[in-house]
Amino acid sequence: MTYDEMKEALKKRLKPKRFTHSLGVAETAVFLARRFGVDEEKARIAGLLHDCGREYEDSALIHEAERRGIPVSDVERAMPILLHAYIGARRVREVYGIKDAAIEQAIWRHSVGAEDMTDLDKVIWFADMIEPGRAYPEVERLRRLSREASLDAMVLEGLTQTILFVVREGHLIHPVTVAARNALLLKGST
């Protein structure tokens, strides 16, 4: 499929607001990829398709994950919305014909991160946080970091803000998100 064909197929599967968000993530991912020397086309595709797993209702995500042999942790059972990333990583192959491990991995990791994120993973993860449609108190500061900070420093701050938000909301913190933040701190990204 061409990019435009993927875009049209995605538009039919997602709610309009989610589709607009996906276009914003693709655009932001290209900006970040250019800034940090990451493959722009992979970033554009991964950004566009990162939420393709959101075509399913939250109540169906555990079933869809298990149907594909995706392990479901206790945290994910309690917060099944997190599973859309893993399902999306499989859907890009099933629906959109993507057979690129780096794109699949970036989509898989876009919700909770990973301890050993690649630069593409980081670009997609952060693009999802700051795309033009996002509006929350810290977003302008994070957008500024996307223009000024190193990739690792930017993602570290994004992970920190994510954890603070999740704590304030009283939700479970995915252990992979904590591991991702700790890995950047241990790497010396401060």
JSON list of C-alpha atoms in Angstrom, two decimals:
[
{"chain": "A", "resi": 1, "resn": "MET", "atom": "CA", "xyz": [0.00, 0.00, 0.00]},
{"chain": "A", "resi": 2, "resn": "THR", "atom": "CA", "xyz": [1.10, 3.53, -0.65]},
{"chain": "A", "resi": 3, "resn": "TYR", "atom": "CA", "xyz": [1.03, 6.08, 2.15]},
{"chain": "A", "resi": 4, "resn": "ASP", "atom": "CA", "xyz": [-2.12, 7.66, 0.68]},
{"chain": "A", "resi": 5, "resn": "GLU", "atom": "CA", "xyz": [-3.81, 4.25, 0.48]},
{"chain": "A", "resi": 6, "resn": "MET", "atom": "CA", "xyz": [-2.90, 3.59, 4.12]},
{"chain": "A", "resi": 7, "resn": "LYS", "atom": "CA", "xyz": [-4.32, 6.96, 5.05]},
{"chain": "A", "resi": 8, "resn": "GLU", "atom": "CA", "xyz": [-7.63, 6.24, 3.28]},
{"chain": "A", "resi": 9, "resn": "ALA", "atom": "CA", "xyz": [-7.91, 2.77, 4.83]},
{"chain": "A", "resi": 10, "resn": "LEU", "atom": "CA", "xyz": [-7.17, 4.17, 8.30]},
{"chain": "A", "resi": 11, "resn": "LYS", "atom": "CA", "xyz": [-9.73, 6.93, 7.85]},
{"chain": "A", "resi": 12, "resn": "LYS", "atom": "CA", "xyz": [-12.43, 4.28, 7.33]},
{"chain": "A", "resi": 13, "resn": "ARG", "atom": "CA", "xyz": [-11.44, 2.39, 10.50]},
{"chain": "A", "resi": 14, "resn": "LEU", "atom": "CA", "xyz": [-10.97, 5.17, 13.06]},
{"chain": "A", "resi": 15, "resn": "LYS", "atom": "CA", "xyz": [-13.28, 7.78, 14.51]},
{"chain": "A", "resi": 16, "resn": "PRO", "atom": "CA", "xyz": [-12.67, 11.22, 12.94]},
{"chain": "A", "resi": 17, "resn": "LYS", "atom": "CA", "xyz": [-10.97, 12.68, 16.05]},
{"chain": "A", "resi": 18, "resn": "ARG", "atom": "CA", "xyz": [-8.60, 9.70, 16.30]},
{"chain": "A", "resi": 19, "resn": "PHE", "atom": "CA", "xyz": [-7.83, 9.92, 12.58]},
{"chain": "A", "resi": 20, "resn": "THR", "atom": "CA", "xyz": [-7.01, 13.64, 12.89]},
{"chain": "A", "resi": 21, "resn": "HIS", "atom": "CA", "xyz": [-4.77, 12.80, 15.86]},
{"chain": "A", "resi": 22, "resn": "SER", "atom": "CA", "xyz": [-2.99, 10.17, 13.74]},
{"chain": "A", "resi": 23, "resn": "LEU", "atom": "CA", "xyz": [-2.33, 12.72, 10.98]},
{"chain": "A", "resi": 24, "resn": "GLY", "atom": "CA", "xyz": [-0.90, 15.08, 13.61]},
{"chain": "A", "resi": 25, "resn": "VAL", "atom": "CA", "xyz": [1.38, 12.37, 15.00]},
{"chain": "A", "resi": 26, "resn": "ALA", "atom": "CA", "xyz": [2.62, 11.54, 11.48]},
{"chain": "A", "resi": 27, "resn": "GLU", "atom": "CA", "xyz": [3.41, 15.21, 10.82]},
{"chain": "A", "resi": 28, "resn": "THR", "atom": "CA", "xyz": [5.14, 15.62, 14.18]},
{"chain": "A", "resi": 29, "resn": "ALA", "atom": "CA", "xyz": [7.06, 12.37, 13.74]},
{"chain": "A", "resi": 30, "resn": "VAL", "atom": "CA", "xyz": [8.50, 13.63, 10.45]},
{"chain": "A", "resi": 31, "resn": "PHE", "atom": "CA", "xyz": [9.62, 16.87, 12.12]},
{"chain": "A", "resi": 32, "resn": "LEU", "atom": "CA", "xyz": [11.30, 14.93, 14.95]},
{"chain": "A", "resi": 33, "resn": "ALA", "atom": "CA", "xyz": [12.81, 12.37, 12.57]},
{"chain": "A", "resi": 34, "resn": "ARG", "atom": "CA", "xyz": [14.36, 15.15, 10.49]},
{"chain": "A", "resi": 35, "resn": "ARG", "atom": "CA", "xyz": [15.73, 16.83, 13.61]},
{"chain": "A", "resi": 36, "resn": "PHE", "atom": "CA", "xyz": [17.26, 13.67, 15.04]},
{"chain": "A", "resi": 37, "resn": "GLY", "atom": "CA", "xyz": [18.41, 11.91, 11.85]},
{"chain": "A", "resi": 38, "resn": "VAL", "atom": "CA", "xyz": [15.78, 9.16, 11.89]},
{"chain": "A", "resi": 39, "resn": "ASP", "atom": "CA", "xyz": [14.28, 7.66, 8.72]},
{"chain": "A", "resi": 40, "resn": "GLU", "atom": "CA", "xyz": [11.48, 10.13, 7.88]},
{"chain": "A", "resi": 41, "resn": "GLU", "atom": "CA", "xyz": [9.37, 7.72, 5.84]},
{"chain": "A", "resi": 42, "resn": "LYS", "atom": "CA", "xyz": [9.36, 5.11, 8.61]},
{"chain": "A", "resi": 43, "resn": "ALA", "atom": "CA", "xyz": [8.48, 7.83, 11.10]},
{"chain": "A", "resi": 44, "resn": "ARG", "atom": "CA", "xyz": [5.66, 9.09, 8.88]},
{"chain": "A", "resi": 45, "resn": "ILE", "atom": "CA", "xyz": [4.16, 5.62, 8.45]},
{"chain": "A", "resi": 46, "resn": "ALA", "atom": "CA", "xyz": [4.57, 4.64, 12.11]},
{"chain": "A", "resi": 47, "resn": "GLY", "atom": "CA", "xyz": [3.11, 7.99, 13.17]},
{"chain": "A", "resi": 48, "resn": "LEU", "atom": "CA", "xyz": [0.11, 7.59, 10.91]},
{"chain": "A", "resi": 49, "resn": "LEU", "atom": "CA", "xyz": [-0.61, 4.00, 11.96]},
{"chain": "A", "resi": 50, "resn": "HIS", "atom": "CA", "xyz": [0.44, 4.17, 15.62]},
{"chain": "A", "resi": 51, "resn": "ASP", "atom": "CA", "xyz": [-3.19, 4.13, 16.83]},
{"chain": "A", "resi": 52, "resn": "CYS", "atom": "CA", "xyz": [-4.61, 1.71, 14.26]},
{"chain": "A", "resi": 53, "resn": "GLY", "atom": "CA", "xyz": [-5.36, -0.67, 17.16]},
{"chain": "A", "resi": 54, "resn": "ARG", "atom": "CA", "xyz": [-7.85, 1.91, 18.45]},
{"chain": "A", "resi": 55, "resn": "GLU", "atom": "CA", "xyz": [-10.35, 0.70, 15.85]},
{"chain": "A", "resi": 56, "resn": "TYR", "atom": "CA", "xyz": [-11.46, -1.75, 18.56]},
{"chain": "A", "resi": 57, "resn": "GLU", "atom": "CA", "xyz": [-13.55, -0.78, 21.57]},
{"chain": "A", "resi": 58, "resn": "ASP", "atom": "CA", "xyz": [-11.66, -0.94, 24.87]},
{"chain": "A", "resi": 59, "resn": "SER", "atom": "CA", "xyz": [-13.82, -3.87, 25.95]},
{"chain": "A", "resi": 60, "resn": "ALA", "atom": "CA", "xyz": [-12.54, -5.95, 23.00]},
{"chain": "A", "resi": 61, "resn": "LEU", "atom": "CA", "xyz": [-8.83, -5.27, 23.43]},
{"chain": "A", "resi": 62, "resn": "ILE", "atom": "CA", "xyz": [-8.02, -8.16, 25.79]},
{"chain": "A", "resi": 63, "resn": "HIS", "atom": "CA", "xyz": [-9.73, -10.61, 23.43]},
{"chain": "A", "resi": 64, "resn": "GLU", "atom": "CA", "xyz": [-7.97, -9.12, 20.38]},
{"chain": "A", "resi": 65, "resn": "ALA", "atom": "CA", "xyz": [-4.60, -9.32, 22.14]},
{"chain": "A", "resi": 66, "resn": "GLU", "atom": "CA", "xyz": [-5.10, -12.91, 23.27]},
{"chain": "A", "resi": 67, "resn": "ARG", "atom": "CA", "xyz": [-6.35, -13.88, 19.81]},
{"chain": "A", "resi": 68, "resn": "ARG", "atom": "CA", "xyz": [-2.99, -12.74, 18.43]},
{"chain": "A", "resi": 69, "resn": "GLY", "atom": "CA", "xyz": [-0.93, -14.46, 21.15]},
{"chain": "A", "resi": 70, "resn": "ILE", "atom": "CA", "xyz": [0.02, -11.17, 22.80]},
{"chain": "A", "resi": 71, "resn": "PRO", "atom": "CA", "xyz": [0.72, -11.66, 26.52]},
{"chain": "A", "resi": 72, "resn": "VAL", "atom": "CA", "xyz": [-1.52, -9.54, 28.75]},
{"chain": "A", "resi": 73, "resn": "SER", "atom": "CA", "xyz": [-0.10, -8.43, 32.11]},
{"chain": "A", "resi": 74, "resn": "ASP", "atom": "CA", "xyz": [-2.13, -7.66, 35.22]},
{"chain": "A", "resi": 75, "resn": "VAL", "atom": "CA", "xyz": [-1.62, -3.92, 34.60]},
{"chain": "A", "resi": 76, "resn": "GLU", "atom": "CA", "xyz": [-2.93, -4.30, 31.03]},
{"chain": "A", "resi": 77, "resn": "ARG", "atom": "CA", "xyz": [-5.92, -6.33, 32.23]},
{"chain": "A", "resi": 78, "resn": "ALA", "atom": "CA", "xyz": [-6.73, -3.49, 34.60]},
{"chain": "A", "resi": 79, "resn": "MET", "atom": "CA", "xyz": [-6.11, -0.87, 31.88]},
{"chain": "A", "resi": 80, "resn": "PRO", "atom": "CA", "xyz": [-6.84, -2.62, 28.55]},
{"chain": "A", "resi": 81, "resn": "ILE", "atom": "CA", "xyz": [-6.46, 0.61, 26.56]},
{"chain": "A", "resi": 82, "resn": "LEU", "atom": "CA", "xyz": [-2.69, 0.02, 26.77]},
{"chain": "A", "resi": 83, "resn": "LEU", "atom": "CA", "xyz": [-3.12, -3.07, 24.58]},
{"chain": "A", "resi": 84, "resn": "HIS", "atom": "CA", "xyz": [-4.05, -0.99, 21.52]},
{"chain": "A", "resi": 85, "resn": "ALA", "atom": "CA", "xyz": [-0.35, -0.38, 20.88]},
{"chain": "A", "resi": 86, "resn": "TYR", "atom": "CA", "xyz": [0.52, -4.07, 20.74]},
{"chain": "A", "resi": 87, "resn": "ILE", "atom": "CA", "xyz": [-2.55, -4.89, 18.65]},
{"chain": "A", "resi": 88, "resn": "GLY", "atom": "CA", "xyz": [-1.73, -2.00, 16.33]},
{"chain": "A", "resi": 89, "resn": "ALA", "atom": "CA", "xyz": [1.77, -3.37, 15.81]},
{"chain": "A", "resi": 90, "resn": "ARG", "atom": "CA", "xyz": [0.17, -6.58, 14.52]},
{"chain": "A", "resi": 91, "resn": "ARG", "atom": "CA", "xyz": [-2.57, -4.79, 12.56]},
{"chain": "A", "resi": 92, "resn": "VAL", "atom": "CA", "xyz": [-0.04, -2.91, 10.43]},
{"chain": "A", "resi": 93, "resn": "ARG", "atom": "CA", "xyz": [0.99, -6.24, 8.95]},
{"chain": "A", "resi": 94, "resn": "GLU", "atom": "CA", "xyz": [-2.55, -7.70, 8.81]},
{"chain": "A", "resi": 95, "resn": "VAL", "atom": "CA", "xyz": [-4.29, -4.71, 7.24]},
{"chain": "A", "resi": 96, "resn": "TYR", "atom": "CA", "xyz": [-1.69, -2.34, 5.80]},
{"chain": "A", "resi": 97, "resn": "GLY", "atom": "CA", "xyz": [0.91, -4.82, 4.53]},
{"chain": "A", "resi": 98, "resn": "ILE", "atom": "CA", "xyz": [3.74, -3.33, 6.60]},
{"chain": "A", "resi": 99, "resn": "LYS", "atom": "CA", "xyz": [6.55, -5.83, 7.02]},
{"chain": "A", "resi": 100, "resn": "ASP", "atom": "CA", "xyz": [9.07, -3.57, 8.68]},
{"chain": "A", "resi": 101, "resn": "ALA", "atom": "CA", "xyz": [10.17, -4.65, 12.15]},
{"chain": "A", "resi": 102, "resn": "ALA", "atom": "CA", "xyz": [11.28, -1.12, 13.12]},
{"chain": "A", "resi": 103, "resn": "ILE", "atom": "CA", "xyz": [7.85, 0.36, 12.30]},
{"chain": "A", "resi": 104, "resn": "GLU", "atom": "CA", "xyz": [6.06, -2.48, 14.08]},
{"chain": "A", "resi": 105, "resn": "GLN", "atom": "CA", "xyz": [8.26, -2.05, 17.15]},
{"chain": "A", "resi": 106, "resn": "ALA", "atom": "CA", "xyz": [7.76, 1.73, 17.28]},
{"chain": "A", "resi": 107, "resn": "ILE", "atom": "CA", "xyz": [4.00, 1.20, 17.22]},
{"chain": "A", "resi": 108, "resn": "TRP", "atom": "CA", "xyz": [4.25, -1.55, 19.85]},
{"chain": "A", "resi": 109, "resn": "ARG", "atom": "CA", "xyz": [6.20, 0.77, 22.15]},
{"chain": "A", "resi": 110, "resn": "HIS", "atom": "CA", "xyz": [4.32, 4.03, 21.59]},
{"chain": "A", "resi": 111, "resn": "SER", "atom": "CA", "xyz": [2.13, 3.77, 24.71]},
{"chain": "A", "resi": 112, "resn": "VAL", "atom": "CA", "xyz": [4.36, 2.68, 27.56]},
{"chain": "A", "resi": 113, "resn": "GLY", "atom": "CA", "xyz": [7.83, 2.97, 26.03]},
{"chain": "A", "resi": 114, "resn": "ALA", "atom": "CA", "xyz": [10.58, 0.42, 26.55]},
{"chain": "A", "resi": 115, "resn": "GLU", "atom": "CA", "xyz": [13.84, 0.06, 28.37]},
{"chain": "A", "resi": 116, "resn": "ASP", "atom": "CA", "xyz": [15.84, -0.11, 25.13]},
{"chain": "A", "resi": 117, "resn": "MET", "atom": "CA", "xyz": [13.96, 2.26, 22.85]},
{"chain": "A", "resi": 118, "resn": "THR", "atom": "CA", "xyz": [15.44, 2.97, 19.43]},
{"chain": "A", "resi": 119, "resn": "ASP", "atom": "CA", "xyz": [15.53, 6.50, 18.08]},
{"chain": "A", "resi": 120, "resn": "LEU", "atom": "CA", "xyz": [12.47, 5.71, 15.93]},
{"chain": "A", "resi": 121, "resn": "ASP", "atom": "CA", "xyz": [10.65, 4.37, 19.00]},
{"chain": "A", "resi": 122, "resn": "LYS", "atom": "CA", "xyz": [11.43, 7.60, 20.86]},
{"chain": "A", "resi": 123, "resn": "VAL", "atom": "CA", "xyz": [10.31, 9.78, 17.94]},
{"chain": "A", "resi": 124, "resn": "ILE", "atom": "CA", "xyz": [6.92, 8.04, 17.71]},
{"chain": "A", "resi": 125, "resn": "TRP", "atom": "CA", "xyz": [6.44, 7.93, 21.48]},
{"chain": "A", "resi": 126, "resn": "PHE", "atom": "CA", "xyz": [7.15, 11.65, 21.82]},
{"chain": "A", "resi": 127, "resn": "ALA", "atom": "CA", "xyz": [5.27, 12.71, 18.66]},
{"chain": "A", "resi": 128, "resn": "ASP", "atom": "CA", "xyz": [2.17, 11.12, 20.18]},
{"chain": "A", "resi": 129, "resn": "MET", "atom": "CA", "xyz": [2.61, 13.35, 23.25]},
{"chain": "A", "resi": 130, "resn": "ILE", "atom": "CA", "xyz": [3.02, 16.66, 21.46]},
{"chain": "A", "resi": 131, "resn": "GLU", "atom": "CA", "xyz": [1.11, 16.49, 18.17]},
{"chain": "A", "resi": 132, "resn": "PRO", "atom": "CA", "xyz": [-0.75, 19.72, 17.35]},
{"chain": "A", "resi": 133, "resn": "GLY", "atom": "CA", "xyz": [-4.11, 18.52, 18.71]},
{"chain": "A", "resi": 134, "resn": "ARG", "atom": "CA", "xyz": [-2.79, 17.82, 22.20]},
{"chain": "A", "resi": 135, "resn": "ALA", "atom": "CA", "xyz": [-3.77, 20.32, 24.89]},
{"chain": "A", "resi": 136, "resn": "TYR", "atom": "CA", "xyz": [-2.61, 19.84, 28.47]},
{"chain": "A", "resi": 137, "resn": "PRO", "atom": "CA", "xyz": [-0.63, 22.04, 30.87]},
{"chain": "A", "resi": 138, "resn": "GLU", "atom": "CA", "xyz": [2.89, 20.75, 30.06]},
{"chain": "A", "resi": 139, "resn": "VAL", "atom": "CA", "xyz": [2.52, 20.34, 26.29]},
{"chain": "A", "resi": 140, "resn": "GLU", "atom": "CA", "xyz": [4.06, 23.69, 25.28]},
{"chain": "A", "resi": 141, "resn": "ARG", "atom": "CA", "xyz": [7.13, 23.02, 27.41]},
{"chain": "A", "resi": 142, "resn": "LEU", "atom": "CA", "xyz": [7.46, 19.57, 25.84]},
{"chain": "A", "resi": 143, "resn": "ARG", "atom": "CA", "xyz": [7.06, 21.08, 22.36]},
{"chain": "A", "resi": 144, "resn": "ARG", "atom": "CA", "xyz": [9.85, 23.52, 23.19]},
{"chain": "A", "resi": 145, "resn": "LEU", "atom": "CA", "xyz": [12.05, 20.59, 24.23]},
{"chain": "A", "resi": 146, "resn": "SER", "atom": "CA", "xyz": [11.33, 18.96, 20.87]},
{"chain": "A", "resi": 147, "resn": "ARG", "atom": "CA", "xyz": [13.05, 21.93, 19.26]},
{"chain": "A", "resi": 148, "resn": "GLU", "atom": "CA", "xyz": [15.88, 22.46, 21.75]},
{"chain": "A", "resi": 149, "resn": "ALA", "atom": "CA", "xyz": [16.77, 19.36, 23.80]},
{"chain": "A", "resi": 150, "resn": "SER", "atom": "CA", "xyz": [18.55, 16.16, 22.90]},
{"chain": "A", "resi": 151, "resn": "LEU", "atom": "CA", "xyz": [16.36, 13.21, 21.95]},
{"chain": "A", "resi": 152, "resn": "ASP", "atom": "CA", "xyz": [17.04, 11.40, 25.23]},
{"chain": "A", "resi": 153, "resn": "ALA", "atom": "CA", "xyz": [16.54, 14.49, 27.41]},
{"chain": "A", "resi": 154, "resn": "MET", "atom": "CA", "xyz": [13.27, 15.22, 25.65]},
{"chain": "A", "resi": 155, "resn": "VAL", "atom": "CA", "xyz": [11.98, 11.65, 26.08]},
{"chain": "A", "resi": 156, "resn": "LEU", "atom": "CA", "xyz": [13.15, 11.54, 29.70]},
{"chain": "A", "resi": 157, "resn": "GLU", "atom": "CA", "xyz": [11.09, 14.62, 30.49]},
{"chain": "A", "resi": 158, "resn": "GLY", "atom": "CA", "xyz": [8.14, 13.14, 28.61]},
{"chain": "A", "resi": 159, "resn": "LEU", "atom": "CA", "xyz": [8.36, 9.93, 30.64]},
{"chain": "A", "resi": 160, "resn": "THR", "atom": "CA", "xyz": [8.60, 11.92, 33.85]},
{"chain": "A", "resi": 161, "resn": "GLN", "atom": "CA", "xyz": [5.52, 13.96, 32.96]},
{"chain": "A", "resi": 162, "resn": "THR", "atom": "CA", "xyz": [3.66, 10.80, 31.96]},
{"chain": "A", "resi": 163, "resn": "ILE", "atom": "CA", "xyz": [4.39, 9.13, 35.29]},
{"chain": "A", "resi": 164, "resn": "LEU", "atom": "CA", "xyz": [3.39, 12.25, 37.23]},
{"chain": "A", "resi": 165, "resn": "PHE", "atom": "CA", "xyz": [0.13, 12.47, 35.29]},
{"chain": "A", "resi": 166, "resn": "VAL", "atom": "CA", "xyz": [-0.70, 8.79, 35.83]},
{"chain": "A", "resi": 167, "resn": "VAL", "atom": "CA", "xyz": [0.01, 9.13, 39.57]},
{"chain": "A", "resi": 168, "resn": "ARG", "atom": "CA", "xyz": [-2.19, 12.25, 39.81]},
{"chain": "A", "resi": 169, "resn": "GLU", "atom": "CA", "xyz": [-4.99, 10.38, 38.04]},
{"chain": "A", "resi": 170, "resn": "GLY", "atom": "CA", "xyz": [-4.66, 7.48, 40.49]},
{"chain": "A", "resi": 171, "resn": "HIS", "atom": "CA", "xyz": [-3.94, 4.90, 37.79]},
{"chain": "A", "resi": 172, "resn": "LEU", "atom": "CA", "xyz": [-1.46, 2.06, 37.71]},
{"chain": "A", "resi": 173, "resn": "ILE", "atom": "CA", "xyz": [1.98, 2.88, 36.35]},
{"chain": "A", "resi": 174, "resn": "HIS", "atom": "CA", "xyz": [3.13, 0.36, 33.76]},
{"chain": "A", "resi": 175, "resn": "PRO", "atom": "CA", "xyz": [6.45, -1.11, 34.95]},
{"chain": "A", "resi": 176, "resn": "VAL", "atom": "CA", "xyz": [7.86, -0.78, 31.43]},
{"chain": "A", "resi": 177, "resn": "THR", "atom": "CA", "xyz": [7.39, 3.00, 31.60]},
{"chain": "A", "resi": 178, "resn": "VAL", "atom": "CA", "xyz": [9.33, 3.11, 34.86]},
{"chain": "A", "resi": 179, "resn": "ALA", "atom": "CA", "xyz": [12.04, 0.90, 33.31]},
{"chain": "A", "resi": 180, "resn": "ALA", "atom": "CA", "xyz": [12.23, 3.19, 30.26]},
{"chain": "A", "resi": 181, "resn": "ARG", "atom": "CA", "xyz": [12.72, 6.25, 32.45]},
{"chain": "A", "resi": 182, "resn": "ASN", "atom": "CA", "xyz": [15.28, 4.49, 34.65]},
{"chain": "A", "resi": 183, "resn": "ALA", "atom": "CA", "xyz": [17.23, 3.33, 31.59]},
{"chain": "A", "resi": 184, "resn": "LEU", "atom": "CA", "xyz": [17.55, 6.91, 30.34]},
{"chain": "A", "resi": 185, "resn": "LEU", "atom": "CA", "xyz": [18.62, 8.12, 33.79]},
{"chain": "A", "resi": 186, "resn": "LEU", "atom": "CA", "xyz": [21.21, 5.35, 34.04]},
{"chain": "A", "resi": 187, "resn": "LYS", "atom": "CA", "xyz": [22.45, 6.25, 30.55]},
{"chain": "A", "resi": 188, "resn": "GLY", "atom": "CA", "xyz": [23.09, 9.76, 31.81]},
{"chain": "A", "resi": 189, "resn": "SER", "atom": "CA", "xyz": [20.42, 11.73, 29.93]},
{"chain": "A", "resi": 190, "resn": "THR", "atom": "CA", "xyz": [19.93, 14.34, 32.62]}
]
